[in-house]
Amino acid sequence: MMMLSGQPSALLLAAALLLLPAAVSAGLDPIRLIFVAFILGTGALSLRRPRPAAPAPRQVRPSRAAVIEDLRHAAAASAQATKLSFDGPPASARTERPASTLLKRRRRWEISADHLGRLTVLSHSPPLHACGGFLRPEECAQLIGTAARVLVRSTVYGHALDASRTSRSCLLARTRPECRAALEKVLALSGALPEQVEDPQVTCYTRGQRYEPHCDGPELHDPQGQSFLQCGGQRLLTVLIYLNAVPRGGRTRFSQLGVEVAPEQGKAIVFAPAFLDGEIDAALVHEALPAEDEKWVCQFWIRQRPDTTGVFMHNPDAQ
């Protein structure tokens, strides 16, 4: 029985039994005495039982909105800590990586995916592509015929004459019928707006003429290039089209990439001479090797932003 399992109840019952003869002689009811001992023993036993632990407080689950808000704060804090940008990895990591890795991570102008299958990769990093048959032979001949009547001594960035460039060239107005097919193909390839595209430049190299190693745009901090950059910013994409086949000489050399391209009529080479932030990519410095046979090329350049001055659309120097 429960009353016998606890030490206090057993002692009280034993005491009641010892006092039972005296209680009877004193005229007390023995049954009542045993009942009182039982009640007292049960109460003492209940006092010794451990009380059950209080239930743990119920945890309130945060709402979905609260969780999302916490994630937003965490993401914002992470972005602020790493300061990621399109120009490369966090500044804290740049000292731990070679320059070539940084150049790979910086963003360039991207070619339309619809045309990637037609392009031959000449270099993966930095990207350099070739596209055979970009222009048809008759389209090439029309550009040569139009430009041949208006050629002048070639300039650098449209300004000063330079001994590094000995060819003759001209700008053709994009409104000319001869330029329409080429311009439409350049726009489709690049995805650029017409206002971002310079008027095409046609250049002729005769025997011994060349263009020494150069970039297709000025350095951002070059004082001589500031007026050039005011009209649409830096050149971000070059489309160089060979208008005739050149059996001897006249190759385009990318010395840092170990690549030389032989002129083939209608072939185009496509590359990004600068990053999207306008900084020149020195790995794409190139040169036109001296020609032994006459060489004709047509160049289109895509600028950083649409020209708001009207120079590209209404260039007074374009023929």
Coordinates of C-alpha atoms in Angstrom, one line a residue:
M1 CA 0.0 0.0 0.0
M2 CA 1.1 3.6 -0.7
M3 CA 0.9 4.5 3.1
L4 CA 3.5 1.9 3.8
S5 CA 5.9 2.9 1.1
G6 CA 6.9 6.2 2.8
Q7 CA 8.9 6.4 6.0
P8 CA 6.7 9.1 7.8
S9 CA 3.5 7.1 7.3
A10 CA 5.0 3.9 8.7
L11 CA 6.2 5.7 11.8
L12 CA 2.8 7.2 12.5
L13 CA 1.1 3.9 12.0
A14 CA 3.5 2.2 14.4
A15 CA 3.0 4.9 17.0
A16 CA -0.8 4.5 16.6
L17 CA -0.6 0.7 17.3
L18 CA 1.6 1.2 20.3
L19 CA -0.8 3.7 21.8
L20 CA -3.9 1.6 20.9
P21 CA -4.2 -0.2 24.3
A22 CA -3.9 3.1 26.2
A23 CA -6.4 4.8 23.8
V24 CA -8.9 1.9 24.4
S25 CA -8.5 2.1 28.2
A26 CA -9.0 5.9 27.9
G27 CA -12.3 5.3 26.1
L28 CA -11.0 6.5 22.6
D29 CA -12.3 5.0 19.5
P30 CA -9.5 2.7 18.1
I31 CA -10.9 2.8 14.5
R32 CA -10.8 6.7 14.5
L33 CA -7.2 6.6 15.8
I34 CA -6.0 4.3 13.0
F35 CA -7.9 6.5 10.4
V36 CA -6.2 9.7 11.7
A37 CA -2.8 8.0 11.5
F38 CA -3.5 6.9 7.9
I39 CA -4.5 10.5 6.9
L40 CA -1.4 12.1 8.5
G41 CA 0.9 9.5 6.8
T42 CA -0.6 10.1 3.4
G43 CA -0.2 13.8 3.7
A44 CA 3.4 13.5 4.7
L45 CA 4.1 11.2 1.8
S46 CA 2.6 13.7 -0.6
L47 CA 4.8 16.5 0.7
R48 CA 7.9 14.4 -0.1
R49 CA 6.9 13.7 -3.7
P50 CA 8.8 15.9 -6.2
R51 CA 6.6 18.4 -8.0
P52 CA 6.5 18.0 -11.7
A53 CA 8.6 20.5 -13.6
A54 CA 6.9 23.5 -15.0
P55 CA 6.2 23.2 -18.7
A56 CA 8.7 25.0 -21.0
P57 CA 7.5 28.2 -22.4
R58 CA 6.0 27.8 -25.9
Q59 CA 8.3 29.1 -28.6
V60 CA 6.6 31.5 -31.0
R61 CA 7.6 30.7 -34.6
P62 CA 8.6 33.9 -36.5
S63 CA 6.4 34.8 -39.4
R64 CA 7.5 34.3 -43.0
A65 CA 7.7 38.1 -43.5
A66 CA 10.0 38.4 -40.6
V67 CA 12.3 35.6 -41.9
I68 CA 12.5 37.2 -45.3
E69 CA 13.3 40.6 -43.8
D70 CA 16.1 39.0 -41.8
L71 CA 17.5 37.5 -45.0
R72 CA 17.4 40.9 -46.7
H73 CA 19.4 42.5 -43.9
A74 CA 21.9 39.6 -44.0
A75 CA 22.3 39.9 -47.8
A76 CA 22.7 43.7 -47.6
A77 CA 25.3 43.3 -44.9
S78 CA 27.2 40.7 -46.9
A79 CA 27.2 42.9 -50.0
Q80 CA 28.4 45.9 -48.1
A81 CA 31.2 43.8 -46.5
T82 CA 32.5 42.4 -49.8
K83 CA 31.8 45.5 -52.0
L84 CA 31.5 43.4 -55.2
S85 CA 31.5 45.2 -58.5
F86 CA 31.5 44.4 -62.2
D87 CA 35.2 45.4 -62.5
G88 CA 36.6 42.4 -60.6
P89 CA 36.8 40.7 -57.2
P90 CA 36.7 42.4 -53.8
A91 CA 39.6 44.8 -53.2
S92 CA 40.8 42.6 -50.4
A93 CA 41.3 39.7 -52.8
R94 CA 42.9 41.5 -55.6
T95 CA 46.4 41.4 -54.1
E96 CA 46.1 37.7 -53.9
R97 CA 45.4 37.1 -57.6
P98 CA 47.5 37.6 -60.7
A99 CA 46.6 40.4 -63.1
S100 CA 45.5 37.9 -65.8
T101 CA 42.8 36.6 -63.4
L102 CA 41.5 40.1 -62.8
L103 CA 41.2 40.8 -66.5
K104 CA 39.2 37.6 -67.0
R105 CA 36.7 38.7 -64.3
R106 CA 36.1 42.2 -65.7
R107 CA 33.1 42.7 -67.9
R108 CA 33.3 43.4 -71.6
W109 CA 30.8 43.9 -74.4
E110 CA 29.0 40.7 -75.1
I111 CA 28.3 39.4 -78.6
S112 CA 24.7 38.5 -79.5
A113 CA 24.2 34.8 -78.8
D114 CA 22.5 34.3 -82.2
H115 CA 25.9 34.9 -83.9
L116 CA 28.2 33.0 -81.6
G117 CA 27.8 29.8 -83.6
R118 CA 29.1 31.6 -86.7
L119 CA 32.2 32.8 -85.0
T120 CA 35.6 31.1 -84.9
V121 CA 37.4 31.5 -81.6
L122 CA 40.9 32.8 -82.0
S123 CA 41.4 33.5 -78.3
H124 CA 39.3 32.6 -75.3
S125 CA 40.8 35.1 -72.9
P126 CA 40.6 37.9 -73.8
P127 CA 37.9 37.0 -76.4
L128 CA 38.9 37.3 -80.0
H129 CA 36.7 36.0 -82.8
A130 CA 36.7 35.7 -86.6
C131 CA 33.6 35.5 -88.8
G132 CA 34.2 34.3 -92.4
G133 CA 31.8 35.7 -95.0
F134 CA 30.6 38.5 -92.9
L135 CA 30.2 40.6 -96.1
R136 CA 29.6 39.4 -99.6
P137 CA 32.2 40.1 -102.3
E138 CA 29.9 42.6 -104.0
E139 CA 29.4 44.5 -100.7
C140 CA 33.1 44.6 -100.2
A141 CA 33.7 45.9 -103.8
Q142 CA 31.1 48.7 -103.3
L143 CA 32.8 49.9 -100.2
I144 CA 36.2 49.9 -101.9
G145 CA 34.8 51.7 -105.0
T146 CA 33.2 54.5 -102.9
A147 CA 36.2 55.0 -100.6
A148 CA 38.8 55.0 -103.3
R149 CA 37.6 58.5 -104.5
V150 CA 37.9 60.2 -101.1
L151 CA 40.9 58.7 -99.3
V152 CA 43.2 61.0 -97.2
R153 CA 46.1 60.4 -94.9
S154 CA 45.0 58.3 -91.9
T155 CA 44.8 59.9 -88.5
V156 CA 44.8 58.6 -84.9
Y157 CA 41.5 58.8 -83.1
G158 CA 40.3 61.1 -85.8
H159 CA 42.8 63.9 -85.1
A160 CA 46.6 64.3 -85.4
L161 CA 48.7 62.6 -88.1
D162 CA 51.1 60.1 -86.6
A163 CA 54.1 58.4 -88.0
S164 CA 52.9 55.1 -86.6
R165 CA 50.1 55.0 -89.1
T166 CA 51.1 55.4 -92.8
S167 CA 47.9 54.3 -94.6
R168 CA 45.1 56.3 -96.2
S169 CA 41.5 56.2 -95.0
C170 CA 38.2 57.9 -95.0
L171 CA 34.9 58.0 -93.1
L172 CA 31.8 57.0 -95.0
A173 CA 28.4 58.3 -94.0
R174 CA 26.2 55.6 -92.7
T175 CA 23.4 56.9 -94.9
R176 CA 25.2 55.7 -98.0
P177 CA 23.5 52.7 -99.7
E178 CA 27.0 51.0 -99.8
C179 CA 27.2 51.1 -96.0
R180 CA 23.7 49.9 -95.2
A181 CA 24.3 46.1 -95.4
A182 CA 27.5 46.3 -93.3
L183 CA 25.9 48.5 -90.7
E184 CA 22.9 46.3 -90.3
K185 CA 25.1 43.2 -89.8
V186 CA 27.2 45.1 -87.2
L187 CA 24.1 46.1 -85.3
A188 CA 22.8 42.6 -85.4
L189 CA 26.1 41.1 -84.2
S190 CA 26.6 43.6 -81.4
G191 CA 23.1 44.4 -80.3
A192 CA 24.1 48.1 -80.1
L193 CA 22.0 51.1 -80.8
P194 CA 22.7 52.9 -84.1
E195 CA 23.6 56.0 -82.0
Q196 CA 26.4 54.0 -80.4
V197 CA 28.1 53.2 -83.7
E198 CA 30.7 55.4 -85.4
D199 CA 30.5 56.0 -89.1
P200 CA 32.5 53.2 -90.8
Q201 CA 36.2 53.9 -91.6
V202 CA 37.6 52.4 -94.8
T203 CA 41.4 52.2 -94.9
C204 CA 43.8 51.3 -97.7
Y205 CA 47.4 50.0 -97.2
T206 CA 49.8 49.9 -100.1
R207 CA 53.2 48.3 -100.3
G208 CA 55.2 48.9 -97.1
Q209 CA 52.4 50.7 -95.2
R210 CA 51.6 49.6 -91.7
Y211 CA 49.9 50.6 -88.4
E212 CA 52.2 50.0 -85.5
P213 CA 51.0 48.4 -82.2
H214 CA 48.1 50.4 -80.8
C215 CA 44.9 50.3 -78.9
D216 CA 41.6 51.2 -80.6
G217 CA 40.8 53.9 -78.0
P218 CA 42.7 56.4 -75.8
E219 CA 43.6 55.9 -72.2
L220 CA 41.0 57.4 -70.0
H221 CA 43.5 59.9 -68.4
D222 CA 45.2 60.8 -71.7
P223 CA 44.6 64.6 -72.2
Q224 CA 44.8 64.2 -75.9
G225 CA 41.9 61.7 -75.9
Q226 CA 39.4 63.8 -73.8
S227 CA 37.7 65.4 -76.8
F228 CA 37.4 62.0 -78.4
L229 CA 35.7 60.5 -75.3
Q230 CA 33.2 63.3 -75.1
C231 CA 31.2 61.8 -78.0
G232 CA 29.8 58.6 -76.7
G233 CA 32.7 57.6 -74.5
Q234 CA 35.2 54.8 -75.0
R235 CA 35.3 52.3 -77.9
L236 CA 34.0 49.0 -76.4
L237 CA 33.8 46.8 -79.5
T238 CA 35.8 46.6 -82.8
V239 CA 34.5 44.9 -85.9
L240 CA 37.3 44.9 -88.5
I241 CA 36.3 43.6 -91.9
Y242 CA 38.8 42.7 -94.7
L243 CA 37.5 43.9 -98.0
N244 CA 40.0 42.0 -100.2
A245 CA 42.3 39.0 -100.0
V246 CA 46.0 39.9 -99.5
P247 CA 48.3 37.1 -100.7
R248 CA 51.4 38.6 -99.1
G249 CA 51.8 40.6 -95.9
G250 CA 49.2 42.8 -94.2
R251 CA 48.3 40.4 -91.4
T252 CA 46.8 41.7 -88.2
R253 CA 49.0 40.7 -85.3
F254 CA 48.0 40.4 -81.6
S255 CA 51.4 39.9 -80.2
Q256 CA 50.4 39.3 -76.6
L257 CA 48.0 36.5 -77.7
G258 CA 50.3 35.0 -80.3
V259 CA 47.7 35.4 -83.0
E260 CA 48.0 36.6 -86.6
V261 CA 45.0 36.9 -88.9
A262 CA 45.5 36.8 -92.7
P263 CA 43.2 39.1 -94.7
E264 CA 40.4 37.2 -96.5
Q265 CA 37.7 39.0 -98.4
G266 CA 34.6 39.4 -96.4
K267 CA 36.1 38.1 -93.1
A268 CA 35.6 40.1 -89.9
I269 CA 37.5 39.9 -86.7
V270 CA 35.6 41.0 -83.5
F271 CA 37.1 42.0 -80.1
A272 CA 36.5 44.3 -77.2
P273 CA 39.5 46.7 -77.0
A274 CA 38.2 48.1 -73.6
F275 CA 36.2 47.0 -70.6
L276 CA 32.7 48.3 -69.9
D277 CA 34.2 50.9 -67.5
G278 CA 36.3 52.3 -70.3
E279 CA 39.7 51.1 -69.3
I280 CA 41.8 49.8 -72.1
D281 CA 42.6 46.1 -72.3
A282 CA 46.3 46.0 -73.0
A283 CA 46.2 42.4 -74.0
L284 CA 44.4 43.4 -77.2
V285 CA 47.0 45.8 -78.4
H286 CA 47.4 44.9 -82.1
E287 CA 49.2 46.1 -85.3
A288 CA 48.8 46.0 -89.1
L289 CA 51.9 44.4 -90.4
P290 CA 53.5 46.0 -93.5
A291 CA 51.6 45.2 -96.7
E292 CA 53.2 43.7 -99.8
D293 CA 50.0 43.7 -101.8
E294 CA 47.3 46.3 -101.6
K295 CA 45.0 45.8 -98.6
W296 CA 41.6 47.2 -97.8
V297 CA 39.7 47.1 -94.5
C298 CA 36.5 48.6 -93.1
Q299 CA 36.2 49.2 -89.4
F300 CA 33.2 49.8 -87.2
W301 CA 33.5 50.8 -83.5
I302 CA 30.8 50.6 -80.8
R303 CA 31.0 53.3 -78.1
Q304 CA 30.0 53.2 -74.4
R305 CA 26.8 55.2 -74.8
P306 CA 24.7 56.8 -77.5
D307 CA 26.2 60.0 -78.9
T308 CA 24.1 63.0 -77.9
T309 CA 26.1 65.5 -79.9
G310 CA 25.0 64.2 -83.3
V311 CA 28.5 63.6 -84.5
F312 CA 27.9 59.9 -85.3
M313 CA 24.7 60.5 -87.1
H314 CA 25.8 63.7 -88.9
N315 CA 29.6 63.6 -89.0
P316 CA 30.8 66.5 -91.2
D317 CA 34.0 64.5 -92.0
A318 CA 32.0 61.5 -93.3
Q319 CA 31.9 61.3 -97.1

